[in-house]
Each structure stands twice: as C-alpha cells, then as structure tokens.
Amino acid sequence: MAENHIHAELKSKYDEALSKYNCNISDAEVAEAVKKIIAEKVPQNDTEDVKRFMFGSIELTTLTTQDSAESVLKLVEKVNQFAHEYPAMPHVATVVTYPRFTKLVSESLEVEGVIPTCVSGAFPSSQALLEIKIAETGLAVRDGAENVDIVMHVGEFLSGDYETVCDEISEQKATCGDVPMKVILETGDLGSCANIKKASILSMYAGADYIKTSTGKEKVSATPEAAYVMCQAIKEYYDETGIMVGFKPAGGINTVMDALTYYTIVKEVLGEKWLTNYYFRLGTSRLANLLLSELEGREVKFF
C-alpha cells in the first residue's frame, strides 16, 4: 500500500507539471499551422543574410561506425582551414562526435567559438544502465566536451514511466554541471504531436538546456510538425518559468529549403530572441556545402 501511495505521488508530480501546458493538441491542427507558415512565411526568409546565419548554427557531425581518430581529425582540420580560407564567413557552431574522440577534437580545434560536442548516454538507443550513461557523460565532460547530447528513454516514456525518464535526464544533467545538455526526443518514434509536446515539457522540466528532434538513426527524423510542437513547448515553458531552452532540429535536413523551414518556424513561434547560434542549432553536415554553394554562386564541396 505504501509503495502504491509513493507511486501515485510521483505520478501526480509529473502529471501536475504537464497540466500547466496545453498537451491536448491534434496532429491535423499542427499540420495545418505548419502548412500555413511554410506557404506564407518561408519565402521572405530566403535571403543571403539568413543563409549566412544558418551556416553559423550548423553542428558539423560525424557519427558513423567508420569514424576513426584519422577521419575525425580530418574533419577538425577542415574547420580550422575554413576559418583561414573564408574569413568573412561565420564558423560552424560545433563539431559533434562520439565521446571517444572528444579529447582529440578539444585539443585540435583552433577556431575560437567552435564548440567540441559529443553524443552520450548510450546514443542512439539510450538502452544502457543509468550508471553507464552517467560514466560516459562524465568522461566526455572531463575530456573537454562543451555541449553534450543525450537521448530521452523513449521506451519508458511510451510506457508512461515519466519518473524514470525525468530521473535519467536529471542525473545526466547533474553530471554535465554547467556544460549545456541537449535532450534528443526521437520524435519520429513518439507517435503523435501530443506525445512530442509531453516529451518536450518533461525533458525541460528535468533539466534540458536544449531539446533536439532526432538522432538521425531512425526511419523518421526531424519534421516541420515536430519542430513546431517543440517550439510551442519551449515558448510555453519560457512563459511559465522564465527559462530559455534552445532548439535543435537534426536528421533529414537535406536541402537549404529544409533548413529555411526550421528557421522560419523558430522565428514565427519563438521570435527573434531565439535566432542566435546559441539557442538555435542545425544538426546536419551536408547543409554546410549546400549553403556555401548558394552563397558562393557555384558548387562548393569544402566539407
């Protein structure tokens, strides 16, 4: 009986947190709102200034089974070289790797302001013991990670075990300390816009400094609809708490127009305050060459 009482109290704690926000949203309403934004607002953001800004928000990422010290160092050298060859361009925001390469990236980056970032916490599945996730995150921070991306436990969320979901996020944030931590929701696996909204709120409630759409490893990655819901959640959370949380769409950003769509959603839902390369990040590597090509007026394959 006592155990049931404790469980009820814990459940009410998370339900109470969610009750402050509008989670009763329909997929159809979200799709309609996004369609309107894309049709009416995206074209006006198709400018050189916006493209330059977006370049500075790119998180240049390599997360493959073929990654090696040699290949990661080559990527970092490209970032260093870019600063010399394109001095008038903004630099990318971060270089993202697996934790084993964090020290290498941290020690090899020469461009001031490019942030060594790593995925952690049993990325991409989050299916490891919490002790392992904490150890991995702690070692990454020790090795120089200045941003850490973890994955929300999707299975426990879908099972309704919000306590485990929030505890795991909070424990890893405590390990990060002052290092900003992004929580990946894996929105393509959540099943509905209502679930995306709940996952967003719970992640922020548990200590996320950013919320991020996807790992890029599942069938469905970032979508404009997921971005819209997450930005609505960030806005409502800010209105409730005064805390600004960053946003990162990632996975499936294949064209400049894709990126412009996410930029526009952030601008329309959250406003100019979020349009900095701190609060708005783009998780994509192919976009760097695409943006550079459009800005240069010729095909460029630098990265």
mmCIF file of C-alpha atoms in Angstrom:
data_model
loop_
_atom_site.group_PDB
_atom_site.id
_atom_site.type_symbol
_atom_site.label_atom_id
_atom_site.label_comp_id
_atom_site.label_asym_id
_atom_site.label_seq_id
_atom_site.Cartn_x
_atom_site.Cartn_y
_atom_site.Cartn_z
ATOM 1 C CA MET A 1 0.000 0.000 0.000
ATOM 2 C CA ALA A 2 2.786 2.422 0.930
ATOM 3 C CA GLU A 3 4.546 1.672 -2.366
ATOM 4 C CA ASN A 4 1.363 2.386 -4.318
ATOM 5 C CA HIS A 5 0.939 5.661 -2.444
ATOM 6 C CA ILE A 6 4.501 6.722 -3.310
ATOM 7 C CA HIS A 7 3.956 5.779 -6.960
ATOM 8 C CA ALA A 8 0.723 7.822 -7.040
ATOM 9 C CA GLU A 9 2.543 10.814 -5.565
ATOM 10 C CA LEU A 10 5.312 10.545 -8.157
ATOM 11 C CA LYS A 11 2.823 10.153 -10.952
ATOM 12 C CA SER A 12 0.892 13.215 -9.796
ATOM 13 C CA LYS A 13 4.145 15.221 -9.645
ATOM 14 C CA TYR A 14 4.745 14.715 -13.378
ATOM 15 C CA ASP A 15 1.073 14.991 -14.285
ATOM 16 C CA GLU A 16 0.942 18.259 -12.372
ATOM 17 C CA ALA A 17 3.927 19.549 -14.354
ATOM 18 C CA LEU A 18 2.246 18.582 -17.635
ATOM 19 C CA SER A 19 -1.116 20.038 -16.569
ATOM 20 C CA LYS A 20 0.322 23.565 -16.774
ATOM 21 C CA TYR A 21 0.739 23.177 -20.534
ATOM 22 C CA ASN A 22 -1.561 22.546 -23.469
ATOM 23 C CA CYS A 23 -0.827 18.932 -24.398
ATOM 24 C CA ASN A 24 -4.251 18.345 -25.907
ATOM 25 C CA ILE A 25 -3.174 19.022 -29.485
ATOM 26 C CA SER A 26 -4.120 17.212 -32.675
ATOM 27 C CA ASP A 27 -1.808 16.169 -35.473
ATOM 28 C CA ALA A 28 -4.199 17.700 -38.027
ATOM 29 C CA GLU A 29 -4.151 21.135 -36.366
ATOM 30 C CA VAL A 30 -0.362 21.111 -36.215
ATOM 31 C CA ALA A 31 -0.075 20.062 -39.859
ATOM 32 C CA GLU A 32 -2.379 22.919 -40.889
ATOM 33 C CA ALA A 33 -0.424 25.502 -38.869
ATOM 34 C CA VAL A 34 2.878 24.308 -40.367
ATOM 35 C CA LYS A 35 1.467 24.334 -43.899
ATOM 36 C CA LYS A 36 0.404 27.968 -43.391
ATOM 37 C CA ILE A 37 3.850 29.015 -42.086
ATOM 38 C CA ILE A 38 5.641 27.311 -44.985
ATOM 39 C CA ALA A 39 3.370 28.880 -47.607
ATOM 40 C CA GLU A 40 3.247 32.400 -46.153
ATOM 41 C CA LYS A 41 6.492 32.967 -44.251
ATOM 42 C CA VAL A 42 9.352 30.832 -45.605
ATOM 43 C CA PRO A 43 9.840 32.739 -48.906
ATOM 44 C CA GLN A 44 10.632 36.026 -47.122
ATOM 45 C CA ASN A 45 13.492 34.346 -45.216
ATOM 46 C CA ASP A 46 15.183 33.067 -48.371
ATOM 47 C CA THR A 47 17.951 35.678 -48.153
ATOM 48 C CA GLU A 48 21.731 35.739 -48.083
ATOM 49 C CA ASP A 49 21.772 37.060 -44.505
ATOM 50 C CA VAL A 50 19.612 34.213 -43.247
ATOM 51 C CA LYS A 51 21.755 31.637 -45.058
ATOM 52 C CA ARG A 52 24.918 33.081 -43.526
ATOM 53 C CA PHE A 53 23.278 32.976 -40.108
ATOM 54 C CA MET A 54 22.206 29.357 -40.576
ATOM 55 C CA PHE A 55 25.740 28.381 -41.566
ATOM 56 C CA GLY A 56 26.866 29.662 -38.169
ATOM 57 C CA SER A 57 24.259 27.462 -36.464
ATOM 58 C CA ILE A 58 25.395 24.194 -38.067
ATOM 59 C CA GLU A 59 26.531 21.379 -35.814
ATOM 60 C CA LEU A 60 29.046 19.628 -38.068
ATOM 61 C CA THR A 61 28.566 15.989 -37.203
ATOM 62 C CA THR A 62 30.230 12.633 -37.763
ATOM 63 C CA LEU A 63 28.560 9.683 -36.053
ATOM 64 C CA THR A 64 29.297 6.575 -38.098
ATOM 65 C CA THR A 65 30.704 3.139 -37.425
ATOM 66 C CA GLN A 66 33.603 4.060 -39.712
ATOM 67 C CA ASP A 67 34.741 7.016 -37.572
ATOM 68 C CA SER A 68 38.401 6.878 -36.540
ATOM 69 C CA ALA A 69 40.905 9.250 -34.994
ATOM 70 C CA GLU A 70 42.182 9.892 -38.519
ATOM 71 C CA SER A 71 38.782 10.715 -40.026
ATOM 72 C CA VAL A 72 37.711 12.897 -37.095
ATOM 73 C CA LEU A 73 40.994 14.810 -37.177
ATOM 74 C CA LYS A 74 40.480 15.382 -40.909
ATOM 75 C CA LEU A 75 37.069 16.938 -40.188
ATOM 76 C CA VAL A 76 38.509 19.205 -37.480
ATOM 77 C CA GLU A 77 41.307 20.274 -39.829
ATOM 78 C CA LYS A 78 38.661 21.241 -42.380
ATOM 79 C CA VAL A 79 37.019 23.503 -39.776
ATOM 80 C CA ASN A 80 40.385 25.077 -38.956
ATOM 81 C CA GLN A 81 41.180 25.510 -42.658
ATOM 82 C CA PHE A 82 37.764 27.032 -43.387
ATOM 83 C CA ALA A 83 38.426 29.888 -40.961
ATOM 84 C CA HIS A 84 41.509 30.839 -42.991
ATOM 85 C CA GLU A 85 40.004 30.385 -46.464
ATOM 86 C CA TYR A 86 36.646 32.053 -45.720
ATOM 87 C CA PRO A 87 37.463 34.745 -43.138
ATOM 88 C CA ALA A 88 34.294 36.712 -43.942
ATOM 89 C CA MET A 89 32.027 33.706 -43.241
ATOM 90 C CA PRO A 90 30.802 32.708 -39.790
ATOM 91 C CA HIS A 91 32.270 29.451 -38.489
ATOM 92 C CA VAL A 92 30.109 26.413 -37.735
ATOM 93 C CA ALA A 93 28.713 26.265 -34.196
ATOM 94 C CA THR A 94 30.046 22.879 -33.099
ATOM 95 C CA VAL A 95 31.825 19.676 -34.100
ATOM 96 C CA VAL A 96 29.894 16.621 -32.871
ATOM 97 C CA THR A 97 31.451 13.179 -32.379
ATOM 98 C CA TYR A 98 31.225 10.100 -30.222
ATOM 99 C CA PRO A 99 32.777 10.530 -26.741
ATOM 100 C CA ARG A 100 35.925 8.561 -27.574
ATOM 101 C CA PHE A 101 37.002 11.429 -29.871
ATOM 102 C CA THR A 102 36.164 14.313 -27.537
ATOM 103 C CA LYS A 103 39.725 14.857 -26.307
ATOM 104 C CA LEU A 104 41.063 14.787 -29.870
ATOM 105 C CA VAL A 105 38.510 17.365 -31.044
ATOM 106 C CA SER A 106 39.017 19.562 -27.984
ATOM 107 C CA GLU A 107 42.790 19.611 -28.432
ATOM 108 C CA SER A 108 42.743 20.011 -32.240
ATOM 109 C CA LEU A 109 40.165 22.762 -32.764
ATOM 110 C CA GLU A 110 41.891 26.083 -33.411
ATOM 111 C CA VAL A 111 38.864 28.249 -34.211
ATOM 112 C CA GLU A 112 37.635 30.261 -31.265
ATOM 113 C CA GLY A 113 33.929 29.747 -30.662
ATOM 114 C CA VAL A 114 33.564 26.321 -32.318
ATOM 115 C CA ILE A 115 32.335 24.056 -29.539
ATOM 116 C CA PRO A 116 33.555 20.461 -29.029
ATOM 117 C CA THR A 117 30.347 18.465 -28.626
ATOM 118 C CA CYS A 118 29.620 14.804 -28.095
ATOM 119 C CA VAL A 119 26.689 12.434 -28.009
ATOM 120 C CA SER A 120 26.465 10.423 -24.822
ATOM 121 C CA GLY A 121 24.264 8.288 -22.618
ATOM 122 C CA ALA A 122 24.245 5.213 -24.866
ATOM 123 C CA PHE A 123 23.454 7.150 -28.045
ATOM 124 C CA PRO A 124 21.388 6.468 -30.125
ATOM 125 C CA SER A 125 19.169 3.972 -28.271
ATOM 126 C CA SER A 126 19.601 5.153 -24.661
ATOM 127 C CA GLN A 127 19.354 1.462 -23.784
ATOM 128 C CA ALA A 128 22.058 1.164 -21.141
ATOM 129 C CA LEU A 129 22.163 1.152 -17.368
ATOM 130 C CA LEU A 130 21.995 4.644 -15.926
ATOM 131 C CA GLU A 131 25.375 4.141 -14.253
ATOM 132 C CA ILE A 132 26.937 3.580 -17.689
ATOM 133 C CA LYS A 133 25.254 6.685 -19.104
ATOM 134 C CA ILE A 134 26.496 8.811 -16.214
ATOM 135 C CA ALA A 135 30.036 7.454 -16.524
ATOM 136 C CA GLU A 136 30.115 8.090 -20.288
ATOM 137 C CA THR A 137 28.785 11.621 -19.858
ATOM 138 C CA GLY A 138 31.210 12.384 -17.048
ATOM 139 C CA LEU A 139 34.191 11.165 -19.077
ATOM 140 C CA ALA A 140 33.111 13.265 -22.062
ATOM 141 C CA VAL A 141 32.958 16.400 -19.921
ATOM 142 C CA ARG A 142 36.339 15.528 -18.412
ATOM 143 C CA ASP A 143 37.798 15.236 -21.914
ATOM 144 C CA GLY A 144 36.602 18.689 -22.944
ATOM 145 C CA ALA A 145 33.028 18.367 -24.222
ATOM 146 C CA GLU A 146 31.415 21.801 -24.029
ATOM 147 C CA ASN A 147 27.999 20.500 -25.171
ATOM 148 C CA VAL A 148 26.576 17.037 -24.530
ATOM 149 C CA ASP A 149 23.676 15.447 -26.449
ATOM 150 C CA ILE A 150 21.795 12.619 -24.728
ATOM 151 C CA VAL A 151 18.705 10.620 -25.748
ATOM 152 C CA MET A 152 15.492 10.503 -23.756
ATOM 153 C CA HIS A 153 14.468 6.936 -22.907
ATOM 154 C CA VAL A 154 11.703 6.559 -25.490
ATOM 155 C CA GLY A 155 10.521 3.142 -24.300
ATOM 156 C CA GLU A 156 9.959 4.290 -20.726
ATOM 157 C CA PHE A 157 8.225 7.440 -21.963
ATOM 158 C CA LEU A 158 5.809 5.439 -24.125
ATOM 159 C CA SER A 159 5.180 3.131 -21.151
ATOM 160 C CA GLY A 160 4.170 6.149 -19.075
ATOM 161 C CA ASP A 161 7.120 5.854 -16.686
ATOM 162 C CA TYR A 162 7.807 9.576 -16.526
ATOM 163 C CA GLU A 163 9.701 9.160 -13.263
ATOM 164 C CA THR A 164 12.455 7.096 -14.920
ATOM 165 C CA VAL A 165 12.533 9.387 -17.944
ATOM 166 C CA CYS A 166 12.999 12.517 -15.825
ATOM 167 C CA ASP A 167 15.367 10.934 -13.312
ATOM 168 C CA GLU A 168 17.725 9.773 -16.071
ATOM 169 C CA ILE A 169 17.764 13.219 -17.658
ATOM 170 C CA SER A 170 18.288 14.950 -14.301
ATOM 171 C CA GLU A 171 21.129 12.623 -13.293
ATOM 172 C CA GLN A 172 22.954 13.204 -16.558
ATOM 173 C CA LYS A 173 22.421 16.959 -16.310
ATOM 174 C CA ALA A 174 23.890 16.881 -12.810
ATOM 175 C CA THR A 175 26.926 15.118 -14.289
ATOM 176 C CA CYS A 176 27.210 17.798 -17.002
ATOM 177 C CA GLY A 177 27.129 20.591 -14.451
ATOM 178 C CA ASP A 178 27.488 23.909 -16.271
ATOM 179 C CA VAL A 179 28.029 22.179 -19.629
ATOM 180 C CA PRO A 180 24.840 22.659 -21.712
ATOM 181 C CA MET A 181 22.981 19.405 -22.352
ATOM 182 C CA LYS A 182 20.642 18.646 -25.248
ATOM 183 C CA VAL A 183 17.935 16.018 -24.859
ATOM 184 C CA ILE A 184 17.049 14.162 -28.053
ATOM 185 C CA LEU A 185 13.375 13.172 -28.089
ATOM 186 C CA GLU A 186 13.488 10.896 -31.147
ATOM 187 C CA THR A 187 10.244 12.479 -32.285
ATOM 188 C CA GLY A 188 9.750 10.049 -35.166
ATOM 189 C CA ASP A 189 9.180 7.274 -32.630
ATOM 190 C CA LEU A 190 6.752 9.138 -30.348
ATOM 191 C CA GLY A 191 3.616 8.514 -32.395
ATOM 192 C CA SER A 192 1.755 11.816 -32.023
ATOM 193 C CA CYS A 193 2.149 15.545 -31.632
ATOM 194 C CA ALA A 194 0.630 15.287 -28.144
ATOM 195 C CA ASN A 195 3.423 12.899 -27.138
ATOM 196 C CA ILE A 196 6.065 15.203 -28.641
ATOM 197 C CA LYS A 197 4.650 18.057 -26.543
ATOM 198 C CA LYS A 198 4.712 15.966 -23.359
ATOM 199 C CA ALA A 199 8.241 14.702 -24.012
ATOM 200 C CA SER A 200 9.401 18.273 -24.627
ATOM 201 C CA ILE A 201 7.910 19.545 -21.372
ATOM 202 C CA LEU A 202 9.222 16.644 -19.284
ATOM 203 C CA SER A 203 12.724 16.997 -20.741
ATOM 204 C CA MET A 204 12.843 20.701 -19.938
ATOM 205 C CA TYR A 205 11.329 20.081 -16.512
ATOM 206 C CA ALA A 206 14.122 17.556 -15.850
ATOM 207 C CA GLY A 207 16.888 19.994 -16.800
ATOM 208 C CA ALA A 208 17.407 20.034 -20.583
ATOM 209 C CA ASP A 209 19.240 23.117 -21.839
ATOM 210 C CA TYR A 210 18.126 22.274 -25.387
ATOM 211 C CA ILE A 211 15.609 19.895 -26.866
ATOM 212 C CA LYS A 212 16.524 18.165 -30.114
ATOM 213 C CA THR A 213 14.316 16.277 -32.547
ATOM 214 C CA SER A 214 16.250 13.180 -33.534
ATOM 215 C CA THR A 215 19.386 11.062 -33.572
ATOM 216 C CA GLY A 216 19.222 10.690 -37.351
ATOM 217 C CA LYS A 217 19.391 6.926 -36.861
ATOM 218 C CA GLU A 218 15.667 6.117 -37.058
ATOM 219 C CA LYS A 219 13.355 5.891 -40.088
ATOM 220 C CA VAL A 220 11.735 9.265 -39.316
ATOM 221 C CA SER A 221 13.959 12.122 -38.179
ATOM 222 C CA ALA A 222 13.193 15.847 -37.937
ATOM 223 C CA THR A 223 9.904 17.064 -39.403
ATOM 224 C CA PRO A 224 8.469 20.598 -39.533
ATOM 225 C CA GLU A 225 5.489 19.377 -37.497
ATOM 226 C CA ALA A 226 7.709 18.070 -34.683
ATOM 227 C CA ALA A 227 9.697 21.316 -34.754
ATOM 228 C CA TYR A 228 6.523 23.380 -34.473
ATOM 229 C CA VAL A 229 5.302 21.421 -31.448
ATOM 230 C CA MET A 230 8.699 21.564 -29.731
ATOM 231 C CA CYS A 231 8.955 25.318 -30.283
ATOM 232 C CA GLN A 232 5.449 25.783 -28.881
ATOM 233 C CA ALA A 233 6.545 23.778 -25.822
ATOM 234 C CA ILE A 234 9.697 25.907 -25.422
ATOM 235 C CA LYS A 235 7.603 29.092 -25.628
ATOM 236 C CA GLU A 236 5.062 27.892 -23.071
ATOM 237 C CA TYR A 237 7.847 26.693 -20.763
ATOM 238 C CA TYR A 238 9.549 30.087 -21.039
ATOM 239 C CA ASP A 239 6.266 31.879 -20.282
ATOM 240 C CA GLU A 240 5.774 29.641 -17.230
ATOM 241 C CA THR A 241 9.331 29.616 -15.842
ATOM 242 C CA GLY A 242 11.319 32.419 -17.480
ATOM 243 C CA ILE A 243 13.904 29.827 -18.618
ATOM 244 C CA MET A 244 15.065 29.958 -22.255
ATOM 245 C CA VAL A 245 15.674 26.495 -23.700
ATOM 246 C CA GLY A 246 17.410 26.046 -27.055
ATOM 247 C CA PHE A 247 16.120 24.081 -30.048
ATOM 248 C CA LYS A 248 17.923 21.778 -32.458
ATOM 249 C CA PRO A 249 16.293 20.024 -35.407
ATOM 250 C CA ALA A 250 18.530 17.175 -36.578
ATOM 251 C CA GLY A 251 18.364 14.349 -39.087
ATOM 252 C CA GLY A 252 16.890 14.603 -42.566
ATOM 253 C CA ILE A 253 17.871 18.227 -43.180
ATOM 254 C CA ASN A 254 18.791 17.586 -46.798
ATOM 255 C CA THR A 255 18.252 20.927 -48.530
ATOM 256 C CA VAL A 256 18.628 24.651 -47.903
ATOM 257 C CA MET A 257 14.830 24.874 -48.064
ATOM 258 C CA ASP A 258 14.540 22.314 -45.241
ATOM 259 C CA ALA A 259 16.784 24.499 -43.090
ATOM 260 C CA LEU A 260 14.856 27.644 -44.029
ATOM 261 C CA THR A 261 11.655 25.929 -42.943
ATOM 262 C CA TYR A 262 13.066 25.232 -39.467
ATOM 263 C CA TYR A 263 14.493 28.746 -39.216
ATOM 264 C CA THR A 264 11.079 30.166 -40.093
ATOM 265 C CA ILE A 265 9.250 28.003 -37.545
ATOM 266 C CA VAL A 266 11.612 29.210 -34.811
ATOM 267 C CA LYS A 267 11.166 32.815 -35.925
ATOM 268 C CA GLU A 268 7.364 32.597 -36.052
ATOM 269 C CA VAL A 269 6.798 30.587 -32.864
ATOM 270 C CA LEU A 270 9.632 31.726 -30.603
ATOM 271 C CA GLY A 271 10.666 35.050 -32.109
ATOM 272 C CA GLU A 272 13.938 36.833 -32.815
ATOM 273 C CA LYS A 273 15.231 36.209 -29.286
ATOM 274 C CA TRP A 274 15.886 32.572 -30.209
ATOM 275 C CA LEU A 275 17.573 33.378 -33.524
ATOM 276 C CA THR A 276 21.153 33.219 -32.270
ATOM 277 C CA ASN A 277 23.657 30.462 -32.913
ATOM 278 C CA TYR A 278 23.450 29.641 -29.201
ATOM 279 C CA TYR A 279 19.720 28.973 -28.961
ATOM 280 C CA PHE A 280 19.139 27.677 -32.494
ATOM 281 C CA ARG A 281 21.274 24.856 -33.871
ATOM 282 C CA LEU A 282 21.004 22.736 -37.009
ATOM 283 C CA GLY A 283 22.104 19.123 -36.751
ATOM 284 C CA THR A 284 23.387 18.436 -40.245
ATOM 285 C CA SER A 285 26.669 18.150 -42.090
ATOM 286 C CA ARG A 286 25.544 18.119 -45.722
ATOM 287 C CA LEU A 287 23.957 21.547 -45.257
ATOM 288 C CA ALA A 288 27.389 23.203 -44.878
ATOM 289 C CA ASN A 289 28.363 22.600 -48.508
ATOM 290 C CA LEU A 290 24.840 23.371 -49.765
ATOM 291 C CA LEU A 291 24.729 26.754 -48.029
ATOM 292 C CA LEU A 292 28.277 27.551 -49.073
ATOM 293 C CA SER A 293 27.424 26.720 -52.689
ATOM 294 C CA GLU A 294 24.393 29.035 -52.681
ATOM 295 C CA LEU A 295 26.341 31.863 -51.037
ATOM 296 C CA GLU A 296 29.276 31.473 -53.447
ATOM 297 C CA GLY A 297 27.087 31.026 -56.523
ATOM 298 C CA ARG A 298 28.924 27.843 -57.528
ATOM 299 C CA GLU A 299 29.159 24.245 -56.354
ATOM 300 C CA VAL A 300 31.471 24.025 -53.354
ATOM 301 C CA LYS A 301 32.452 20.750 -51.690
ATOM 302 C CA PHE A 302 34.629 22.021 -48.862
ATOM 303 C CA PHE A 303 33.475 19.758 -46.011
#
